Amino acid sequence: MKGKILVAGGMGFIGSHTTVELQNAGFEVVIVDNLSNSNIEVLDGIERITGVRPAFVKADCTDMAAMRRLFDEYKGINGIIDFAASKAVGESMQKPIMYYRNNLNILLNLLELMPEYGVKGFVFSSSCTVYGEPDHNPITEDAPTKKATSPYGATKQVSEDIIADVIRSGSPIKAILLRYFNPIGAHPSAEIGELPNGVPANLVPYLTQTAIGVRKELSIFGNDYDTPDGTCIRDFINVVDLAKAHVVALERMLDNKSDEALEVFNIGTGDGVSVQQLLDAFERSTGVKVPHKYVARRPGDIVKIWADPKKANEVLGWKAEATLDDTMLSAWKWQQRLRERGIM
Ligand code: UFG
């Protein structure tokens, strides 16, 4: 056993895939999740893949007393990964107080409890949203951050600042901020994947739900951008590759591989892929045609952003491996599994 890791929000899309990779790497995992955007069956999926059922505590990380009980019960936690956050850009515009309250209180609680319980390493789920519309692509970690365009994005920026301030104040912890680009796909076993509530706001779940007939037509938001095919460009990162980045980040802190108390890494492929190219890759790899139409631009969308992942490649020794076609196939297999289970 390499150590005991608390995965806050471990029942969600990225949290569940990371739990699998942590267990595969020999870590013991304790998940804490309030199940606000996930369900208990995720534990079965994790167990079927890894043969190990992680410990699970149903609690809200904003509840300090519940968190203290957790740390008292599961002694010797070495690291925390914080996935527990609300993450819908549009919803955050409607419910800013909820976003600031949830996302920031959870972070503050975890940072306060870490030294109290001797927890050493903290991995924070940040986002390329902190860069805003880049002046240059691919973008490196030292590019300036720009004013957030949504409360969701603002919570990511403020969270990064809070972590830096806490470390600067002398807290005996180490932290790694992972700036995710666009996580997509599912575990190749189709035992776990993304299950958004209601109508998906993100591209890939909308696409796969359209392909299976739950949605009539995929709307492509804008094909008149200043890009080769007119659609926006993103860096789509396979969720299993993304999950593995958390494992190496934790190992780096817990094994004292770095003297830095705070580090930040872009987690992306390094390839800019347009919305049209992603749709083409889905149709090519699955052989399934997706009804779609081109509609007006979505307000607030970034035109093009993709990562320079060189720092993560060289310093963490992590690299995205999945091909776009494999990732599309995994997303499709997961969507089909949801249908088989009668979920969607
Ligand atoms: N898109 C469509 N149709 C859809 C959904 C999306 O054309 O039905 C387009 C969007 O306009 C955008 C691209 O697909 O050009 C990607 O959109 P997503 O909503 O999937 O992802 P975003 O890049 O907007 O947002 C993601 C995460 C955020 C994060 C942000 C950082 O969802 O959490 O990246 O840029 F903050």
mmCIF file of C-alpha atoms and ligand atoms in Angstrom:
data_model
loop_
_atom_site.group_PDB
_atom_site.id
_atom_site.type_symbol
_atom_site.label_atom_id
_atom_site.label_comp_id
_atom_site.label_asym_id
_atom_site.label_seq_id
_atom_site.Cartn_x
_atom_site.Cartn_y
_atom_site.Cartn_z
ATOM 1 C CA MET A 1 0.000 0.000 0.000
ATOM 2 C CA LYS A 2 1.449 3.347 -1.064
ATOM 3 C CA GLY A 3 -0.737 5.564 1.072
ATOM 4 C CA LYS A 4 -4.265 6.559 1.889
ATOM 5 C CA ILE A 5 -5.921 9.162 -0.311
ATOM 6 C CA LEU A 6 -9.128 11.068 0.342
ATOM 7 C CA VAL A 7 -10.926 11.664 -2.934
ATOM 8 C CA ALA A 8 -13.434 14.479 -2.389
ATOM 9 C CA GLY A 9 -16.096 14.222 -5.079
ATOM 10 C CA GLY A 10 -14.835 10.746 -5.959
ATOM 11 C CA MET A 11 -18.192 9.545 -7.275
ATOM 12 C CA GLY A 12 -18.225 12.020 -10.137
ATOM 13 C CA PHE A 13 -16.911 11.734 -13.673
ATOM 14 C CA ILE A 14 -13.230 12.533 -13.143
ATOM 15 C CA GLY A 15 -13.210 11.457 -9.483
ATOM 16 C CA SER A 16 -14.381 7.930 -10.247
ATOM 17 C CA HIS A 17 -11.809 7.429 -13.008
ATOM 18 C CA THR A 18 -9.098 8.766 -10.719
ATOM 19 C CA THR A 19 -10.139 6.397 -7.930
ATOM 20 C CA VAL A 20 -9.682 3.508 -10.357
ATOM 21 C CA GLU A 21 -6.189 4.661 -11.332
ATOM 22 C CA LEU A 22 -5.203 5.290 -7.698
ATOM 23 C CA GLN A 23 -6.290 1.783 -6.721
ATOM 24 C CA ASN A 24 -4.531 0.307 -9.751
ATOM 25 C CA ALA A 25 -1.366 2.089 -8.604
ATOM 26 C CA GLY A 26 -1.632 0.614 -5.086
ATOM 27 C CA PHE A 27 -3.193 3.487 -3.157
ATOM 28 C CA GLU A 28 -5.995 2.985 -0.660
ATOM 29 C CA VAL A 29 -8.886 5.322 -1.424
ATOM 30 C CA VAL A 30 -11.523 6.891 0.786
ATOM 31 C CA ILE A 31 -14.222 8.691 -1.191
ATOM 32 C CA VAL A 32 -16.287 11.477 0.303
ATOM 33 C CA ASP A 33 -19.194 12.677 -1.798
ATOM 34 C CA ASN A 34 -22.660 14.093 -1.127
ATOM 35 C CA LEU A 35 -24.031 12.350 -4.249
ATOM 36 C CA SER A 36 -25.490 15.662 -5.444
ATOM 37 C CA ASN A 37 -24.389 14.951 -9.003
ATOM 38 C CA SER A 38 -23.656 11.217 -8.917
ATOM 39 C CA ASN A 39 -25.094 7.978 -7.626
ATOM 40 C CA ILE A 40 -24.067 5.121 -5.391
ATOM 41 C CA GLU A 41 -23.793 2.575 -8.253
ATOM 42 C CA VAL A 42 -20.517 4.223 -9.260
ATOM 43 C CA LEU A 43 -18.940 2.196 -6.424
ATOM 44 C CA ASP A 44 -19.989 -1.036 -8.166
ATOM 45 C CA GLY A 45 -18.368 0.104 -11.398
ATOM 46 C CA ILE A 46 -15.110 0.938 -9.607
ATOM 47 C CA GLU A 47 -15.173 -2.439 -7.863
ATOM 48 C CA ARG A 48 -15.835 -4.328 -11.093
ATOM 49 C CA ILE A 49 -12.830 -2.678 -12.760
ATOM 50 C CA THR A 50 -10.325 -2.879 -9.913
ATOM 51 C CA GLY A 51 -11.620 -5.717 -7.730
ATOM 52 C CA VAL A 52 -11.558 -3.315 -4.776
ATOM 53 C CA ARG A 53 -14.485 -1.386 -3.338
ATOM 54 C CA PRO A 54 -13.187 1.939 -2.045
ATOM 55 C CA ALA A 55 -14.309 3.181 1.350
ATOM 56 C CA PHE A 56 -17.184 5.592 0.919
ATOM 57 C CA VAL A 57 -18.483 8.329 3.205
ATOM 58 C CA LYS A 58 -21.642 10.142 2.202
ATOM 59 C CA ALA A 59 -21.048 13.639 3.465
ATOM 60 C CA ASP A 60 -20.907 17.195 2.278
ATOM 61 C CA CYS A 61 -17.400 18.603 2.403
ATOM 62 C CA THR A 62 -18.818 21.970 3.483
ATOM 63 C CA ASP A 63 -19.790 20.259 6.758
ATOM 64 C CA MET A 64 -16.717 20.660 8.967
ATOM 65 C CA ALA A 65 -18.033 18.408 11.771
ATOM 66 C CA ALA A 66 -18.698 15.578 9.295
ATOM 67 C CA MET A 67 -15.241 16.035 7.819
ATOM 68 C CA ARG A 68 -13.623 15.846 11.267
ATOM 69 C CA ARG A 69 -15.521 12.614 11.925
ATOM 70 C CA LEU A 70 -14.208 11.258 8.633
ATOM 71 C CA PHE A 71 -10.581 12.072 9.451
ATOM 72 C CA ASP A 72 -11.014 10.581 12.941
ATOM 73 C CA GLU A 73 -12.424 7.377 11.490
ATOM 74 C CA TYR A 74 -9.954 7.007 8.613
ATOM 75 C CA LYS A 75 -6.676 7.736 10.309
ATOM 76 C CA GLY A 76 -3.469 8.288 8.379
ATOM 77 C CA ILE A 77 -4.735 9.979 5.218
ATOM 78 C CA ASN A 78 -1.659 11.148 3.288
ATOM 79 C CA GLY A 79 -3.174 13.048 0.403
ATOM 80 C CA ILE A 80 -6.361 14.698 -0.791
ATOM 81 C CA ILE A 81 -7.687 15.249 -4.285
ATOM 82 C CA ASP A 82 -10.374 17.902 -4.446
ATOM 83 C CA PHE A 83 -12.936 17.168 -7.161
ATOM 84 C CA ALA A 84 -15.837 18.313 -4.997
ATOM 85 C CA ALA A 85 -17.133 21.339 -6.843
ATOM 86 C CA SER A 86 -20.053 22.482 -8.910
ATOM 87 C CA LYS A 87 -18.893 22.807 -12.503
ATOM 88 C CA ALA A 88 -21.580 24.017 -14.889
ATOM 89 C CA VAL A 89 -20.620 27.365 -16.397
ATOM 90 C CA GLY A 90 -24.220 28.349 -17.302
ATOM 91 C CA GLU A 91 -25.663 27.315 -13.945
ATOM 92 C CA SER A 92 -23.007 29.344 -12.164
ATOM 93 C CA MET A 93 -24.328 32.490 -13.877
ATOM 94 C CA GLN A 94 -27.786 31.752 -12.424
ATOM 95 C CA LYS A 95 -26.599 30.658 -8.971
ATOM 96 C CA PRO A 96 -23.400 32.554 -8.149
ATOM 97 C CA ILE A 97 -23.857 32.360 -4.388
ATOM 98 C CA MET A 98 -24.201 28.587 -4.505
ATOM 99 C CA TYR A 99 -21.068 28.320 -6.640
ATOM 100 C CA TYR A 100 -18.929 30.557 -4.444
ATOM 101 C CA ARG A 101 -20.275 28.976 -1.256
ATOM 102 C CA ASN A 102 -19.794 25.368 -2.335
ATOM 103 C CA ASN A 103 -16.577 25.548 -4.228
ATOM 104 C CA LEU A 104 -14.748 27.857 -1.853
ATOM 105 C CA ASN A 105 -16.013 26.462 1.465
ATOM 106 C CA ILE A 106 -15.045 22.940 0.466
ATOM 107 C CA LEU A 107 -11.548 24.083 -0.419
ATOM 108 C CA LEU A 108 -11.153 26.143 2.767
ATOM 109 C CA ASN A 109 -12.322 23.251 4.936
ATOM 110 C CA LEU A 110 -9.922 20.788 3.351
ATOM 111 C CA LEU A 111 -6.975 23.191 3.578
ATOM 112 C CA GLU A 112 -7.747 23.890 7.238
ATOM 113 C CA LEU A 113 -8.046 20.199 8.125
ATOM 114 C CA MET A 114 -4.891 19.069 6.348
ATOM 115 C CA PRO A 115 -2.293 20.245 8.891
ATOM 116 C CA GLU A 116 -4.600 19.279 11.751
ATOM 117 C CA TYR A 117 -4.609 15.665 10.555
ATOM 118 C CA GLY A 118 -1.089 15.603 9.157
ATOM 119 C CA VAL A 119 -2.139 15.342 5.503
ATOM 120 C CA LYS A 120 0.758 16.215 3.254
ATOM 121 C CA GLY A 121 -0.284 16.422 -0.396
ATOM 122 C CA PHE A 122 -3.172 18.221 -2.096
ATOM 123 C CA VAL A 123 -4.172 17.983 -5.746
ATOM 124 C CA PHE A 124 -6.600 20.608 -6.964
ATOM 125 C CA SER A 125 -8.801 20.306 -10.054
ATOM 126 C CA SER A 126 -8.259 23.557 -11.834
ATOM 127 C CA SER A 127 -9.161 24.405 -15.393
ATOM 128 C CA CYS A 128 -7.810 26.009 -18.520
ATOM 129 C CA THR A 129 -10.676 28.431 -18.006
ATOM 130 C CA VAL A 130 -8.235 30.482 -15.872
ATOM 131 C CA TYR A 131 -6.443 31.525 -19.088
ATOM 132 C CA GLY A 132 -9.515 33.039 -20.749
ATOM 133 C CA GLU A 133 -9.030 33.543 -24.504
ATOM 134 C CA PRO A 134 -5.303 32.923 -25.029
ATOM 135 C CA ASP A 135 -3.090 35.359 -26.925
ATOM 136 C CA HIS A 136 -1.082 32.370 -28.222
ATOM 137 C CA ASN A 137 -1.616 28.629 -28.559
ATOM 138 C CA PRO A 138 -0.464 26.200 -27.352
ATOM 139 C CA ILE A 139 -0.623 27.856 -23.969
ATOM 140 C CA THR A 140 1.969 27.378 -21.226
ATOM 141 C CA GLU A 141 1.467 27.537 -17.470
ATOM 142 C CA ASP A 142 3.171 30.920 -17.192
ATOM 143 C CA ALA A 143 0.688 32.618 -19.535
ATOM 144 C CA PRO A 144 -1.251 35.345 -17.765
ATOM 145 C CA THR A 145 -4.623 34.454 -16.330
ATOM 146 C CA LYS A 146 -7.515 36.614 -17.454
ATOM 147 C CA LYS A 147 -10.622 37.840 -15.710
ATOM 148 C CA ALA A 148 -13.082 34.968 -15.417
ATOM 149 C CA THR A 149 -16.242 35.204 -17.507
ATOM 150 C CA SER A 150 -18.391 33.153 -15.106
ATOM 151 C CA PRO A 151 -18.668 32.585 -11.344
ATOM 152 C CA TYR A 152 -17.550 28.999 -12.005
ATOM 153 C CA GLY A 153 -14.342 30.230 -13.632
ATOM 154 C CA ALA A 154 -13.876 32.784 -10.870
ATOM 155 C CA THR A 155 -14.013 30.032 -8.231
ATOM 156 C CA LYS A 156 -11.161 28.233 -10.022
ATOM 157 C CA GLN A 157 -9.041 31.384 -10.115
ATOM 158 C CA VAL A 158 -9.763 32.318 -6.503
ATOM 159 C CA SER A 159 -9.131 28.725 -5.404
ATOM 160 C CA GLU A 160 -5.699 28.787 -7.031
ATOM 161 C CA ASP A 161 -4.953 32.043 -5.173
ATOM 162 C CA ILE A 162 -6.238 30.666 -1.863
ATOM 163 C CA ILE A 163 -4.005 27.598 -2.120
ATOM 164 C CA ALA A 164 -0.995 29.802 -2.908
ATOM 165 C CA ASP A 165 -1.767 32.097 0.047
ATOM 166 C CA VAL A 166 -2.162 29.187 2.457
ATOM 167 C CA ILE A 167 1.171 27.726 1.402
ATOM 168 C CA ARG A 168 2.845 31.123 1.565
ATOM 169 C CA SER A 169 1.561 31.502 5.131
ATOM 170 C CA GLY A 170 3.673 28.512 6.159
ATOM 171 C CA SER A 171 1.137 25.689 6.095
ATOM 172 C CA PRO A 172 3.155 22.448 6.058
ATOM 173 C CA ILE A 173 1.396 21.091 2.973
ATOM 174 C CA LYS A 174 2.289 20.637 -0.672
ATOM 175 C CA ALA A 175 -0.119 21.287 -3.505
ATOM 176 C CA ILE A 176 -0.286 20.631 -7.216
ATOM 177 C CA LEU A 177 -2.784 22.497 -9.357
ATOM 178 C CA LEU A 178 -3.822 20.573 -12.451
ATOM 179 C CA ARG A 179 -5.313 22.784 -15.141
ATOM 180 C CA TYR A 180 -7.521 20.435 -17.110
ATOM 181 C CA PHE A 181 -8.380 21.162 -20.699
ATOM 182 C CA ASN A 182 -11.571 19.413 -21.972
ATOM 183 C CA PRO A 183 -11.982 15.995 -20.303
ATOM 184 C CA ILE A 184 -14.012 13.543 -22.390
ATOM 185 C CA GLY A 185 -14.540 9.797 -22.923
ATOM 186 C CA ALA A 186 -15.061 7.018 -20.426
ATOM 187 C CA HIS A 187 -13.279 4.014 -18.985
ATOM 188 C CA PRO A 188 -12.723 1.500 -21.838
ATOM 189 C CA SER A 189 -14.619 -1.131 -19.803
ATOM 190 C CA ALA A 190 -17.709 1.134 -19.905
ATOM 191 C CA GLU A 191 -18.176 0.416 -16.195
ATOM 192 C CA ILE A 192 -17.899 4.124 -15.347
ATOM 193 C CA GLY A 193 -18.351 7.301 -17.390
ATOM 194 C CA GLU A 194 -20.014 10.674 -17.486
ATOM 195 C CA LEU A 195 -23.667 10.926 -16.486
ATOM 196 C CA PRO A 196 -24.807 14.531 -16.628
ATOM 197 C CA ASN A 197 -28.079 15.551 -14.997
ATOM 198 C CA GLY A 198 -30.720 16.662 -17.502
ATOM 199 C CA VAL A 199 -29.789 18.153 -20.865
ATOM 200 C CA PRO A 200 -26.011 18.078 -21.237
ATOM 201 C CA ALA A 201 -24.271 21.431 -21.574
ATOM 202 C CA ASN A 202 -21.031 19.883 -22.802
ATOM 203 C CA LEU A 203 -20.287 18.738 -26.306
ATOM 204 C CA VAL A 204 -19.495 15.038 -25.990
ATOM 205 C CA PRO A 205 -22.416 13.921 -23.795
ATOM 206 C CA TYR A 206 -24.765 15.882 -26.057
ATOM 207 C CA LEU A 207 -23.205 14.245 -29.088
ATOM 208 C CA THR A 208 -23.452 10.689 -27.756
ATOM 209 C CA GLN A 209 -27.022 11.249 -26.531
ATOM 210 C CA THR A 210 -27.911 12.472 -30.018
ATOM 211 C CA ALA A 211 -26.208 9.478 -31.613
ATOM 212 C CA ILE A 212 -28.304 7.103 -29.505
ATOM 213 C CA GLY A 213 -31.517 9.027 -30.151
ATOM 214 C CA VAL A 214 -32.166 10.649 -26.771
ATOM 215 C CA ARG A 215 -31.638 14.073 -28.402
ATOM 216 C CA LYS A 216 -32.893 14.933 -31.860
ATOM 217 C CA GLU A 217 -30.011 16.955 -33.182
ATOM 218 C CA LEU A 218 -26.636 18.263 -32.072
ATOM 219 C CA SER A 219 -26.339 22.034 -32.374
ATOM 220 C CA ILE A 220 -22.879 23.204 -33.316
ATOM 221 C CA PHE A 221 -22.487 26.633 -31.806
ATOM 222 C CA GLY A 222 -20.886 28.736 -34.537
ATOM 223 C CA ASN A 223 -19.098 27.796 -37.759
ATOM 224 C CA ASP A 224 -17.959 31.287 -38.649
ATOM 225 C CA TYR A 225 -15.055 31.593 -36.218
ATOM 226 C CA ASP A 226 -11.561 32.478 -37.352
ATOM 227 C CA THR A 227 -10.426 28.830 -37.389
ATOM 228 C CA PRO A 228 -9.714 26.495 -40.350
ATOM 229 C CA ASP A 229 -13.230 24.987 -40.424
ATOM 230 C CA GLY A 230 -14.998 27.844 -38.616
ATOM 231 C CA THR A 231 -15.787 25.895 -35.421
ATOM 232 C CA CYS A 232 -14.135 26.396 -32.016
ATOM 233 C CA ILE A 233 -10.953 24.556 -31.129
ATOM 234 C CA ARG A 234 -10.300 22.715 -27.849
ATOM 235 C CA ASP A 235 -7.811 20.276 -26.373
ATOM 236 C CA PHE A 236 -9.893 17.164 -25.654
ATOM 237 C CA ILE A 237 -8.211 15.013 -23.027
ATOM 238 C CA ASN A 238 -9.180 11.392 -22.390
ATOM 239 C CA VAL A 239 -10.508 11.026 -18.852
ATOM 240 C CA VAL A 240 -8.355 7.965 -18.083
ATOM 241 C CA ASP A 241 -5.228 9.837 -19.160
ATOM 242 C CA LEU A 242 -6.370 12.765 -17.032
ATOM 243 C CA ALA A 243 -6.957 10.439 -14.059
ATOM 244 C CA LYS A 244 -3.395 9.116 -14.333
ATOM 245 C CA ALA A 245 -2.024 12.654 -14.038
ATOM 246 C CA HIS A 246 -3.456 12.795 -10.506
ATOM 247 C CA VAL A 247 -1.623 9.629 -9.528
ATOM 248 C CA VAL A 248 1.773 10.940 -10.638
ATOM 249 C CA ALA A 249 1.055 14.327 -9.039
ATOM 250 C CA LEU A 250 0.375 12.656 -5.685
ATOM 251 C CA GLU A 251 3.413 10.412 -5.982
ATOM 252 C CA ARG A 252 5.541 13.478 -6.677
ATOM 253 C CA MET A 253 4.418 15.153 -3.443
ATOM 254 C CA LEU A 254 4.297 12.109 -1.180
ATOM 255 C CA ASP A 255 7.675 10.785 -2.358
ATOM 256 C CA ASN A 256 9.279 14.232 -2.034
ATOM 257 C CA LYS A 257 10.329 14.309 -5.661
ATOM 258 C CA SER A 258 10.198 18.096 -5.695
ATOM 259 C CA ASP A 259 11.278 20.850 -3.332
ATOM 260 C CA GLU A 260 8.493 23.115 -4.515
ATOM 261 C CA ALA A 261 5.506 23.379 -2.207
ATOM 262 C CA LEU A 262 3.215 24.542 -5.020
ATOM 263 C CA GLU A 263 3.317 23.536 -8.667
ATOM 264 C CA VAL A 264 0.946 23.969 -11.580
ATOM 265 C CA PHE A 265 0.606 21.800 -14.674
ATOM 266 C CA ASN A 266 -1.441 21.921 -17.848
ATOM 267 C CA ILE A 267 -3.141 18.590 -18.432
ATOM 268 C CA GLY A 268 -3.945 18.321 -22.114
ATOM 269 C CA THR A 269 -2.831 16.508 -25.242
ATOM 270 C CA GLY A 270 -1.142 19.436 -26.946
ATOM 271 C CA ASP A 271 -3.400 19.039 -30.001
ATOM 272 C CA GLY A 272 -6.055 21.547 -30.922
ATOM 273 C CA VAL A 273 -9.120 19.746 -32.299
ATOM 274 C CA SER A 274 -12.127 21.592 -33.675
ATOM 275 C CA VAL A 275 -15.713 20.779 -32.770
ATOM 276 C CA GLN A 276 -16.216 19.670 -36.393
ATOM 277 C CA GLN A 277 -13.122 17.433 -36.260
ATOM 278 C CA LEU A 278 -14.371 15.849 -33.058
ATOM 279 C CA LEU A 279 -17.742 15.116 -34.652
ATOM 280 C CA ASP A 280 -15.965 13.667 -37.716
ATOM 281 C CA ALA A 281 -13.806 11.479 -35.447
ATOM 282 C CA PHE A 282 -16.904 10.166 -33.680
ATOM 283 C CA GLU A 283 -18.656 9.287 -36.933
ATOM 284 C CA ARG A 284 -15.497 7.737 -38.392
ATOM 285 C CA SER A 285 -14.604 5.617 -35.376
ATOM 286 C CA THR A 286 -18.107 4.421 -34.487
ATOM 287 C CA GLY A 287 -19.687 4.349 -37.950
ATOM 288 C CA VAL A 288 -22.689 6.145 -36.435
ATOM 289 C CA LYS A 289 -24.010 9.306 -38.103
ATOM 290 C CA VAL A 290 -24.962 12.158 -35.802
ATOM 291 C CA PRO A 291 -27.767 14.493 -36.929
ATOM 292 C CA HIS A 292 -26.475 18.029 -36.503
ATOM 293 C CA LYS A 293 -27.046 21.630 -37.470
ATOM 294 C CA TYR A 294 -24.982 24.787 -37.351
ATOM 295 C CA VAL A 295 -26.460 27.475 -35.161
ATOM 296 C CA ALA A 296 -25.397 30.826 -33.693
ATOM 297 C CA ARG A 297 -22.322 31.162 -31.524
ATOM 298 C CA ARG A 298 -22.730 30.416 -27.825
ATOM 299 C CA PRO A 299 -22.057 33.608 -25.839
ATOM 300 C CA GLY A 300 -18.873 33.493 -23.810
ATOM 301 C CA ASP A 301 -17.205 30.654 -25.738
ATOM 302 C CA ILE A 302 -13.466 30.770 -26.108
ATOM 303 C CA VAL A 303 -12.535 30.568 -29.799
ATOM 304 C CA LYS A 304 -9.429 28.420 -29.561
ATOM 305 C CA ILE A 305 -7.364 27.009 -26.757
ATOM 306 C CA TRP A 306 -5.021 24.086 -26.501
ATOM 307 C CA ALA A 307 -2.316 23.124 -24.056
ATOM 308 C CA ASP A 308 1.408 23.090 -24.169
ATOM 309 C CA PRO A 309 1.746 19.988 -21.943
ATOM 310 C CA LYS A 310 5.575 19.979 -22.060
ATOM 311 C CA LYS A 311 5.958 20.731 -18.350
ATOM 312 C CA ALA A 312 3.688 17.838 -17.348
ATOM 313 C CA ASN A 313 5.431 15.590 -19.896
ATOM 314 C CA GLU A 314 8.925 16.397 -18.636
ATOM 315 C CA VAL A 315 8.478 17.129 -14.937
ATOM 316 C CA LEU A 316 5.662 14.729 -14.066
ATOM 317 C CA GLY A 317 6.631 12.149 -16.672
ATOM 318 C CA TRP A 318 2.983 12.096 -17.730
ATOM 319 C CA LYS A 319 1.713 12.132 -21.282
ATOM 320 C CA ALA A 320 -1.713 11.780 -22.859
ATOM 321 C CA GLU A 321 -1.784 8.452 -24.684
ATOM 322 C CA ALA A 322 -5.273 7.711 -25.987
ATOM 323 C CA THR A 323 -6.082 8.573 -29.587
ATOM 324 C CA LEU A 324 -9.112 10.720 -30.313
ATOM 325 C CA ASP A 325 -10.766 7.775 -32.061
ATOM 326 C CA ASP A 326 -10.261 5.521 -29.025
ATOM 327 C CA THR A 327 -11.689 8.201 -26.794
ATOM 328 C CA MET A 328 -14.734 8.621 -29.023
ATOM 329 C CA LEU A 329 -15.245 4.864 -29.024
ATOM 330 C CA SER A 330 -15.096 4.785 -25.232
ATOM 331 C CA ALA A 331 -17.695 7.570 -24.973
ATOM 332 C CA TRP A 332 -19.964 5.661 -27.366
ATOM 333 C CA LYS A 333 -19.528 2.360 -25.555
ATOM 334 C CA TRP A 334 -20.486 4.084 -22.304
ATOM 335 C CA GLN A 335 -23.573 5.644 -23.882
ATOM 336 C CA GLN A 336 -24.599 2.209 -25.163
ATOM 337 C CA ARG A 337 -24.055 0.722 -21.708
ATOM 338 C CA LEU A 338 -26.382 3.344 -20.200
ATOM 339 C CA ARG A 339 -28.991 2.242 -22.735
ATOM 340 C CA GLU A 340 -28.489 -1.458 -21.864
ATOM 341 C CA ARG A 341 -28.989 -0.614 -18.210
ATOM 342 C CA GLY A 342 -32.146 1.330 -19.050
ATOM 343 C CA ILE A 343 -30.701 4.541 -17.674
ATOM 344 C CA MET A 344 -30.769 6.527 -20.891
HETATM 345 N N1 UFG B 1 -20.532 22.866 -28.246
HETATM 346 C C1 UFG B 1 -21.414 22.723 -29.297
HETATM 347 N N2 UFG B 1 -22.606 22.140 -29.058
HETATM 348 C C2 UFG B 1 -22.969 21.670 -27.834
HETATM 349 C C3 UFG B 1 -22.063 21.810 -26.759
HETATM 350 C C4 UFG B 1 -20.862 22.414 -27.005
HETATM 351 O O1 UFG B 1 -21.130 23.126 -30.430
HETATM 352 O O2 UFG B 1 -24.094 21.167 -27.710
HETATM 353 C C5 UFG B 1 -19.219 23.484 -28.486
HETATM 354 C C6 UFG B 1 -18.994 24.715 -27.652
HETATM 355 O O3 UFG B 1 -19.562 25.854 -28.279
HETATM 356 C C7 UFG B 1 -17.474 24.745 -27.564
HETATM 357 C C8 UFG B 1 -17.088 23.269 -27.594
HETATM 358 O O4 UFG B 1 -18.223 22.572 -28.121
HETATM 359 O O5 UFG B 1 -16.967 25.368 -28.703
HETATM 360 C C9 UFG B 1 -16.780 22.707 -26.220
HETATM 361 O O6 UFG B 1 -17.861 23.024 -25.354
HETATM 362 P P1 UFG B 1 -18.036 22.343 -23.916
HETATM 363 O O7 UFG B 1 -19.252 22.959 -23.291
HETATM 364 O O8 UFG B 1 -18.000 20.876 -24.035
HETATM 365 O O9 UFG B 1 -16.719 22.758 -23.146
HETATM 366 P P2 UFG B 1 -16.133 24.215 -22.854
HETATM 367 O O10 UFG B 1 -14.855 24.289 -23.588
HETATM 368 O O11 UFG B 1 -17.086 25.303 -23.056
HETATM 369 O O12 UFG B 1 -16.001 24.122 -21.286
HETATM 370 C C10 UFG B 1 -15.103 23.235 -20.717
HETATM 371 C C11 UFG B 1 -15.577 22.759 -19.357
HETATM 372 C C12 UFG B 1 -15.552 23.871 -18.385
HETATM 373 C C13 UFG B 1 -14.253 24.583 -18.407
HETATM 374 C C14 UFG B 1 -13.934 25.035 -19.790
HETATM 375 C C15 UFG B 1 -12.610 25.687 -19.891
HETATM 376 O O13 UFG B 1 -16.890 22.248 -19.432
HETATM 377 O O14 UFG B 1 -15.750 23.321 -17.109
HETATM 378 O O15 UFG B 1 -13.909 23.905 -20.632
HETATM 379 O O16 UFG B 1 -12.447 26.285 -21.132
HETATM 380 F F1 UFG B 1 -14.257 25.674 -17.621
#
